[in-house]
Short mmCIF file of C-alpha atoms in Angstrom, two decimals:
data_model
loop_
_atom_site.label_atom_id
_atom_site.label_comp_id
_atom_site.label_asym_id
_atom_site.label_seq_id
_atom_site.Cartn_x
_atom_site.Cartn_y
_atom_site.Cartn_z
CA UNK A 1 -25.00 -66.21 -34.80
CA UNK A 2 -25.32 -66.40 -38.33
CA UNK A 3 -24.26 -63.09 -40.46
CA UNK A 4 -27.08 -61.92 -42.68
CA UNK A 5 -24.79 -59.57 -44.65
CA UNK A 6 -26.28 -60.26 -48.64
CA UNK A 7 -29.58 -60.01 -47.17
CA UNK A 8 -30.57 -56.28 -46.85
CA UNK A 9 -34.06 -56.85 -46.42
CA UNK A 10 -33.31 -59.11 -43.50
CA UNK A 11 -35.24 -57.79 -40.61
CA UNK A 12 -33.56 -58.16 -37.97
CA UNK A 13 -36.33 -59.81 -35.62
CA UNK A 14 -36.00 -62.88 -38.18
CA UNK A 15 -32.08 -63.01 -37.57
CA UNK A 16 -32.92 -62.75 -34.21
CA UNK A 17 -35.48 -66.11 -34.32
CA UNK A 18 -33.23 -67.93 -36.42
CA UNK A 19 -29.99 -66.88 -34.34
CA UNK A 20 -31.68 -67.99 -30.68
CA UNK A 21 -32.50 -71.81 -31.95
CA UNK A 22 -28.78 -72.15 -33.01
CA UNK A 23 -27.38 -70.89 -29.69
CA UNK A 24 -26.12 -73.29 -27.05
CA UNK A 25 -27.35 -73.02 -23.77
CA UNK A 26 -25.55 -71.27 -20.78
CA UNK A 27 -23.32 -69.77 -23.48
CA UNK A 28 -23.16 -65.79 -24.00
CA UNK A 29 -24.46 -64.57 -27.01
CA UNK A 30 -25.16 -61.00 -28.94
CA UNK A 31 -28.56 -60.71 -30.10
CA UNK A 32 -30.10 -57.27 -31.11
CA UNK A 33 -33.34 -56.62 -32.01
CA UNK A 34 -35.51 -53.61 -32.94
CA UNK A 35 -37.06 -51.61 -29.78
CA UNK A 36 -39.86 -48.96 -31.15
CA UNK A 37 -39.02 -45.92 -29.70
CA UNK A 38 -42.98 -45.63 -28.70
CA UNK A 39 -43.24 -47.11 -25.03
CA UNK A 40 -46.57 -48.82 -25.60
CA UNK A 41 -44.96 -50.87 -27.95
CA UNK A 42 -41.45 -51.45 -26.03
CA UNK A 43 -44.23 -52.71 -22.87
CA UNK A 44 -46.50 -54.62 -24.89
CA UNK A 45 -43.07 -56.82 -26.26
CA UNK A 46 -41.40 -56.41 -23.17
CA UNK A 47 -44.60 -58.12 -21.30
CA UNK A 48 -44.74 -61.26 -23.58
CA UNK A 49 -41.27 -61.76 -22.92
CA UNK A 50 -40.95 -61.57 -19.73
CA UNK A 51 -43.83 -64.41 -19.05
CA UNK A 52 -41.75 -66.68 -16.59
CA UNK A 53 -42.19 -65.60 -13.24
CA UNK A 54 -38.99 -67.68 -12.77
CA UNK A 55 -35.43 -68.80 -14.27
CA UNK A 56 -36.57 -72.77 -15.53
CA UNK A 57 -34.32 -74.85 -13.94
CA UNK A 58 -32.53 -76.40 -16.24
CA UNK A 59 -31.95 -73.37 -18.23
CA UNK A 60 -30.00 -70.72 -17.86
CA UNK A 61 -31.21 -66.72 -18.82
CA UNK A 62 -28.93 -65.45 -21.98
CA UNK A 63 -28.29 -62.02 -21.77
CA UNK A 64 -28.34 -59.69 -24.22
CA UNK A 65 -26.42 -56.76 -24.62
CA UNK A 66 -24.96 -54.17 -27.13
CA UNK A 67 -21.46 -52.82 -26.32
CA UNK A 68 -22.20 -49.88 -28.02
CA UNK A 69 -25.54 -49.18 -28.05
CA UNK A 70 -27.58 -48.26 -31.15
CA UNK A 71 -30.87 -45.72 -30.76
CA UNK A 72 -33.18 -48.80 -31.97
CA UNK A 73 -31.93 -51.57 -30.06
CA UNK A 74 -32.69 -52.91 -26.60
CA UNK A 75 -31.17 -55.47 -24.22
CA UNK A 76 -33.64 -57.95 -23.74
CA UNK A 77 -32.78 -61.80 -22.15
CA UNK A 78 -34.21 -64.36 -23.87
CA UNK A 79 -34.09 -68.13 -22.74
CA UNK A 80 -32.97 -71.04 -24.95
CA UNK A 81 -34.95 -72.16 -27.65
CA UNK A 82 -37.85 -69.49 -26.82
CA UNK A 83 -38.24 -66.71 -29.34
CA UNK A 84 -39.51 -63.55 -28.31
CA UNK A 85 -41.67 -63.49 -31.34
CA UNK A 86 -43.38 -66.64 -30.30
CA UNK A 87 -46.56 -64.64 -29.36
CA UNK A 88 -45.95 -61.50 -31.52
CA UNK A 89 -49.47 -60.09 -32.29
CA UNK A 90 -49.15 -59.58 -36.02
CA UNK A 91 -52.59 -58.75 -37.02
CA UNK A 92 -55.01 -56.92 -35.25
CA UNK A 93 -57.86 -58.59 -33.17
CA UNK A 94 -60.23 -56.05 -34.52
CA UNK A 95 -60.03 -54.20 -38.12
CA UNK A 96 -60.39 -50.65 -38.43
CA UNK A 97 -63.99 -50.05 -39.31
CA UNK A 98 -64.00 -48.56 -42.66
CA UNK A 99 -67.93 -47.53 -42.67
CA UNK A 100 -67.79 -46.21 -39.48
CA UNK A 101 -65.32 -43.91 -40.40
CA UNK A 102 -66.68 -42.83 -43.31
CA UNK A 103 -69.55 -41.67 -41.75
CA UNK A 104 -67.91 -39.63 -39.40
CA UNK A 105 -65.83 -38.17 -41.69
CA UNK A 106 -69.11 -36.85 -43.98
CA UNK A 107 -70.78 -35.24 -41.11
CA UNK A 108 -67.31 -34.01 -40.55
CA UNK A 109 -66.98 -32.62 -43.93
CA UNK A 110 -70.04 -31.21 -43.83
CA UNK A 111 -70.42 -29.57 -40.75
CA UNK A 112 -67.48 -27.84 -41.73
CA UNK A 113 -67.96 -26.97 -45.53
CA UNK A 114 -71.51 -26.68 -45.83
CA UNK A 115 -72.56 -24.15 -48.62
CA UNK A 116 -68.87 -22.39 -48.02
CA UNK A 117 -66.91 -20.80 -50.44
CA UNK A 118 -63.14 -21.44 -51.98
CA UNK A 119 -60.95 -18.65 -50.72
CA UNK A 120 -57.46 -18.45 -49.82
CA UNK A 121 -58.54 -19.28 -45.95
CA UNK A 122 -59.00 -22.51 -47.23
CA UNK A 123 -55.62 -24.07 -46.81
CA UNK A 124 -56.06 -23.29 -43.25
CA UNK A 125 -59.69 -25.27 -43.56
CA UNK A 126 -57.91 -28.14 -45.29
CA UNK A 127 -55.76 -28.63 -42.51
CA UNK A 128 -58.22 -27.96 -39.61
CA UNK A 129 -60.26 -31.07 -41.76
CA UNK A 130 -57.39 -32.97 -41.79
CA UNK A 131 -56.43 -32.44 -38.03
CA UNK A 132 -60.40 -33.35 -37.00
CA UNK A 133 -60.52 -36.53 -38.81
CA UNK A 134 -57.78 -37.80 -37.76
CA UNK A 135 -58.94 -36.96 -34.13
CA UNK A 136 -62.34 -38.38 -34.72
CA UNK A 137 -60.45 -41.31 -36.15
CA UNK A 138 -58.36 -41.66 -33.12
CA UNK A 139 -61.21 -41.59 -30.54
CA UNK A 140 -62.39 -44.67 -31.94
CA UNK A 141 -59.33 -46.35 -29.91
CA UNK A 142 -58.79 -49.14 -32.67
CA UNK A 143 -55.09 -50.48 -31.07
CA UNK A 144 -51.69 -49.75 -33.16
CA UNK A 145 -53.15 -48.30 -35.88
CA UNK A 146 -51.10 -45.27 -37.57
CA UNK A 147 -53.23 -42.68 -39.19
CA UNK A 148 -52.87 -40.98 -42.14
CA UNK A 149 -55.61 -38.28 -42.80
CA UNK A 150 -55.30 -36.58 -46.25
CA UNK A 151 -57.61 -33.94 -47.07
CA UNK A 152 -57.82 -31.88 -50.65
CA UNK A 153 -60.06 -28.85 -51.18
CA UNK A 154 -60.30 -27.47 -54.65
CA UNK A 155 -62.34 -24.75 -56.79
CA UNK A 156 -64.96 -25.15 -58.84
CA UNK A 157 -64.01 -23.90 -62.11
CA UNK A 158 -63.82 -25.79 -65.26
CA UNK A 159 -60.49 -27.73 -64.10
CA UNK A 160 -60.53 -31.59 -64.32
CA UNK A 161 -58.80 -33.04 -60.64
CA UNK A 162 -57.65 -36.81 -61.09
CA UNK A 163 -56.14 -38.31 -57.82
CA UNK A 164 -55.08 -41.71 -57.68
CA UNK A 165 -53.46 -43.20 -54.31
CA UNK A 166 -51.78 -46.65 -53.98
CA UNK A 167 -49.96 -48.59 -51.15
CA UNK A 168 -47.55 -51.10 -50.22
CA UNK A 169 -48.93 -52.80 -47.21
CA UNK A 170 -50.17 -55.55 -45.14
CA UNK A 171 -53.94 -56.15 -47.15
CA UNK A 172 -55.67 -58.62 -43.96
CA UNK A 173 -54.58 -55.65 -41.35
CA UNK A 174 -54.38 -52.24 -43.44
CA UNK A 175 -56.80 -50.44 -45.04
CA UNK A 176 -58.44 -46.89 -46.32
CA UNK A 177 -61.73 -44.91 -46.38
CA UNK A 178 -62.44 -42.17 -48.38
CA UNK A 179 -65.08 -39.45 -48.62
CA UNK A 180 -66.05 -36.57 -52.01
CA UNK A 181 -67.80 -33.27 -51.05
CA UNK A 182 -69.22 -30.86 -53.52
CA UNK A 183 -70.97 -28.01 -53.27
CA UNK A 184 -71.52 -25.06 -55.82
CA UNK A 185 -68.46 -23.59 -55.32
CA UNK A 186 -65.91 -26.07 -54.17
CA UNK A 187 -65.17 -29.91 -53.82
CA UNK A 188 -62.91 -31.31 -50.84
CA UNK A 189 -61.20 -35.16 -51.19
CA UNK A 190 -60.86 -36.48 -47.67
CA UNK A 191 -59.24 -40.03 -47.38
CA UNK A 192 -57.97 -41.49 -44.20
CA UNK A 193 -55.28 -44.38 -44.50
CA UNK A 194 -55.08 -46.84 -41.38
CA UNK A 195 -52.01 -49.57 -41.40
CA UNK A 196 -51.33 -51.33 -38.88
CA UNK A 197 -48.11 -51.65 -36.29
CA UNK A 198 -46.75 -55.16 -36.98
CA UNK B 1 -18.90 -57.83 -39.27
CA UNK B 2 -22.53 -56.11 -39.24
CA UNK B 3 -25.58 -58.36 -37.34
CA UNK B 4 -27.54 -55.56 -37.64
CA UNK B 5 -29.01 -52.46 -39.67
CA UNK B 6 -27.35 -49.69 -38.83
CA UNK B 7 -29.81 -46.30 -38.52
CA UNK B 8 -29.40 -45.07 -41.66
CA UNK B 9 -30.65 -47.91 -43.71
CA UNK B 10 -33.51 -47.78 -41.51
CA UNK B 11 -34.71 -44.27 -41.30
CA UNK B 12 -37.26 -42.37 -44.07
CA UNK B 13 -35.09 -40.16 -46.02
CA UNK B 14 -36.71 -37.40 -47.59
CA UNK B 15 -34.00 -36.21 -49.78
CA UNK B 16 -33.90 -39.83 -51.35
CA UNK B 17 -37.39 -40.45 -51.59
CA UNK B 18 -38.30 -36.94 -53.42
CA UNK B 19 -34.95 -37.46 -56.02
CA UNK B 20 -37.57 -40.98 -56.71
CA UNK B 21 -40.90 -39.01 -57.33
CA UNK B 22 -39.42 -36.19 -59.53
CA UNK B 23 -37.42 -39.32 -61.78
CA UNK B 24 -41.19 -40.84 -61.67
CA UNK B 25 -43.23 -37.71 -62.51
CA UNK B 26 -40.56 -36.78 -65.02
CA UNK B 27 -40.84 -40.07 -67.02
CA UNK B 28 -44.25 -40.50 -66.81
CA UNK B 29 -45.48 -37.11 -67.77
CA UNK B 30 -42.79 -34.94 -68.87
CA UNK B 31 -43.38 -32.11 -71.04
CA UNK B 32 -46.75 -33.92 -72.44
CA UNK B 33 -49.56 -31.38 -72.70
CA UNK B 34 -53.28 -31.82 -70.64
CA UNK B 35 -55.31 -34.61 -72.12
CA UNK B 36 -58.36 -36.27 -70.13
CA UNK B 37 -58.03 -39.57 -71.88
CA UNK B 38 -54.41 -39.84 -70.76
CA UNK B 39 -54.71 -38.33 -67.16
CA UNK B 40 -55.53 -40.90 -65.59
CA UNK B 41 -53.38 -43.45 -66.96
CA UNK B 42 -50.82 -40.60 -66.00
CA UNK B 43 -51.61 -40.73 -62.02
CA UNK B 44 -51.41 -44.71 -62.12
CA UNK B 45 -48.10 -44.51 -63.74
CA UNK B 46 -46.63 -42.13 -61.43
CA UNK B 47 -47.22 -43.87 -58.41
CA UNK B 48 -46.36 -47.33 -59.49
CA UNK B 49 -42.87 -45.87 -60.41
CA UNK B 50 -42.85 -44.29 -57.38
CA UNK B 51 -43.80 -47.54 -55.40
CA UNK B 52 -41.32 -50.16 -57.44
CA UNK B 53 -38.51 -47.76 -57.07
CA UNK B 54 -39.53 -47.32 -52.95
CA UNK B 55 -39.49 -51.22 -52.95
CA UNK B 56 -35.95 -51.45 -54.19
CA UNK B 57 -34.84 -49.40 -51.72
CA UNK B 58 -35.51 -52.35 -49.60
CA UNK B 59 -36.55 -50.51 -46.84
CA UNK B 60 -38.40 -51.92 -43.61
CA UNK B 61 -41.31 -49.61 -44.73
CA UNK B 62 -44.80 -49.38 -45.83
CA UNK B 63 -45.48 -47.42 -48.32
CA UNK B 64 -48.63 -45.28 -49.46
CA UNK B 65 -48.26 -42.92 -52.82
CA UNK B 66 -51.07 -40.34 -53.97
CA UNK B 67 -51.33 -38.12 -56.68
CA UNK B 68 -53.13 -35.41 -57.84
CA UNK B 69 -52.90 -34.29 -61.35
CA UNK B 70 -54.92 -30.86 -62.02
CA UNK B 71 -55.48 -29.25 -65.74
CA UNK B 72 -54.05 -25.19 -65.17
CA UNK B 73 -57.25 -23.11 -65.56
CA UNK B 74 -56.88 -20.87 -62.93
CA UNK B 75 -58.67 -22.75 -60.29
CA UNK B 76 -57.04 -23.10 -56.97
CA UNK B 77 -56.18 -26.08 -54.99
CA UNK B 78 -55.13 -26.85 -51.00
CA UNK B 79 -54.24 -30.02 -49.64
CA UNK B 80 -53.14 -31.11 -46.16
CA UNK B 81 -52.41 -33.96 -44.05
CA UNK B 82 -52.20 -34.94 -40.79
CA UNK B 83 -50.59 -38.51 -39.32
CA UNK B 84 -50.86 -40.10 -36.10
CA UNK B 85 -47.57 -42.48 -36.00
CA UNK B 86 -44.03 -42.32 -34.67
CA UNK B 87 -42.20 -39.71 -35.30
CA UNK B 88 -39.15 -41.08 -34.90
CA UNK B 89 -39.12 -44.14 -37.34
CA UNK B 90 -41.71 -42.66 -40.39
CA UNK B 91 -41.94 -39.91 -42.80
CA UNK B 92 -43.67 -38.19 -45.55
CA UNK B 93 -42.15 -36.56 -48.62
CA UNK B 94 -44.60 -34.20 -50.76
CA UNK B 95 -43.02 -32.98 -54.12
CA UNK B 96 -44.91 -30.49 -56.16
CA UNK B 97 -44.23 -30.10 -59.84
CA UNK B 98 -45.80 -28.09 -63.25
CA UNK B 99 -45.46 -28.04 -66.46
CA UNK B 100 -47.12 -25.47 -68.31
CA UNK B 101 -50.38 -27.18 -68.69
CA UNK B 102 -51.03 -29.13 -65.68
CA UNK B 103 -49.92 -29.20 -61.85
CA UNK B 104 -49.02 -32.51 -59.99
CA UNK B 105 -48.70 -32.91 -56.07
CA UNK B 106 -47.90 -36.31 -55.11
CA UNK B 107 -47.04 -37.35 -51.35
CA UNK B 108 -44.82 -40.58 -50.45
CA UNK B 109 -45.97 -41.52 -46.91
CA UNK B 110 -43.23 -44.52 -44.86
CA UNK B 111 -44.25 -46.04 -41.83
CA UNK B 112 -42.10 -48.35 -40.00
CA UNK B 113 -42.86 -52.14 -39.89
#
């Protein structure tokens, strides 16, 4: 297997493609890969690679192991010249629904807030918000999508609030939705960030 | 000879991350009084600092940087999040800094790729 020690932003499920062409068959080899610790993912990868219902029979299974095992890696066998990212699902067969959710979120918002006023209670109403929109999100049942719900109530009172959010992510798959409340007495900032689990 | 990333160049650390946000808020705002015409050139600033120094790290991660700057006039203000992802593989980092005219909360949020 080729060493991939200048490259530190070598993930290692592209060492692991380009390591599995060069191998020869019947021969031992190590391979490691990353295994998410979350079992829905470990099945979901674990089911595309196990696809054969039997060996081939003119190759021959290479096993995979770790002698010492690292918490993120797996044994997995993988047969000659077939890549266990060969039918990786890296973007999402539906998009997170950004309108949707931003409805939800204002009759969220303003169930909750109403004509309410800022008090010191309100850190515990920020993170109630926060905890119900990301529930709300999460009913929606939109597949490996990681939720961020951020939620920021402030007072009324001759202060200027700027807030300015940006990301590093995956623009096809990953996305945000945002919603502003004001009433006479308070404004709350509720944005809810959805990437995606390549 | 390494063929693979060991766990600490792969985990979120917060210690790391929040030394990067307090260089960023630093440099970008510093000791520079309130002023609404700046402010928001102010919150872009500090989170593209944040985000090209995050990117060096060179980091399996995606990233996502807020920040909230607020003029000191006595108002109050809460925030809060909550994140449905693995616990094991991403992290969040909030820093909070002052000066004495303004406050500044910004959160770093990594999740795993």
């Amino acid at each position: 297997m080729m060493p991939c020690n200048t490259h530190k932003t070598c993930f290692s499920k592209k060492r692991l493609g380009h390591g599995s062409q060069k191998r020869a068959e019947g021969q031992k080899s190590r391979v490691t890969t990353k295994a998410d610790s979350d079992p829905k993912q470990q099945w979901s990868r674990t089911k595309k690679t196990t696809g054969f219902s039997q060996t081939p029979p003119n190759q021959q299974a290479v096993k995979t192991e770790m002698e010492t095992p690292v918490p993120w890696t797996s044994s997995l066998t993988v047969y000659p010249g077939q890549s266990e990212w060969q039918e990786y699902q890296t973007a999402p067969h539906r998009r997170f629904p950004r309108e949707q959710v931003h409805s939800v979120m204002k009759s969220i918002v303003e169930a909750r807030l109403g004509e309410a006023q800022y008090t010191s209670s309100c850190s515990a109403v920020a993170r109630e918000l926060s905890d119900s929109i990301k529930e709300a999100a999460k009913s929606l049942s939109y597949e490996r999508y990681k939720l961020i719900s951020y939620v920021a109530i402030g007072q009324l009172r001759d202060s200027e609030v700027t807030c300015s959010s940006r990301g590093v992510w995956c623009p096809a798959a990953d996305t945000f939705t945002e919603y502003t409340f004001k009433n006479d007495h308070l404004f709350a900032l509720c944005v809810l960030f959805a990437v995606y689990q390549e | 000879m390494e063929d693979y990333q060991t766990g600490e160049e792969t985990a979120f650390v917060v210690d790391e991350v929040s030394t990067i946000v307090k260089e960023a808020v630093e440099g970008a705002i510093g000791e520079n009084s309130y002023q609404q015409s700046r402010v928001k050139q102010w919150t872009n600033n500090v989170v593209e600092q944040c985000l090209s120094q995050l990117n060096k790290l060179g980091k399996p991660f995606k990233y996502i940087v807020t920040c909230i700057i607020m003029q000191k006039n006595g108002a109050g203000l809460q925030t809060a999040c909550s994140c449905f992802w693995d616990n094991t593989t991403d992290g969040s980092c909030t820093v909070r800094w002052e000066n004495k005219s303004m406050y500044c909360i910004v959160s770093v949020f990594g999740l795993a790729i």
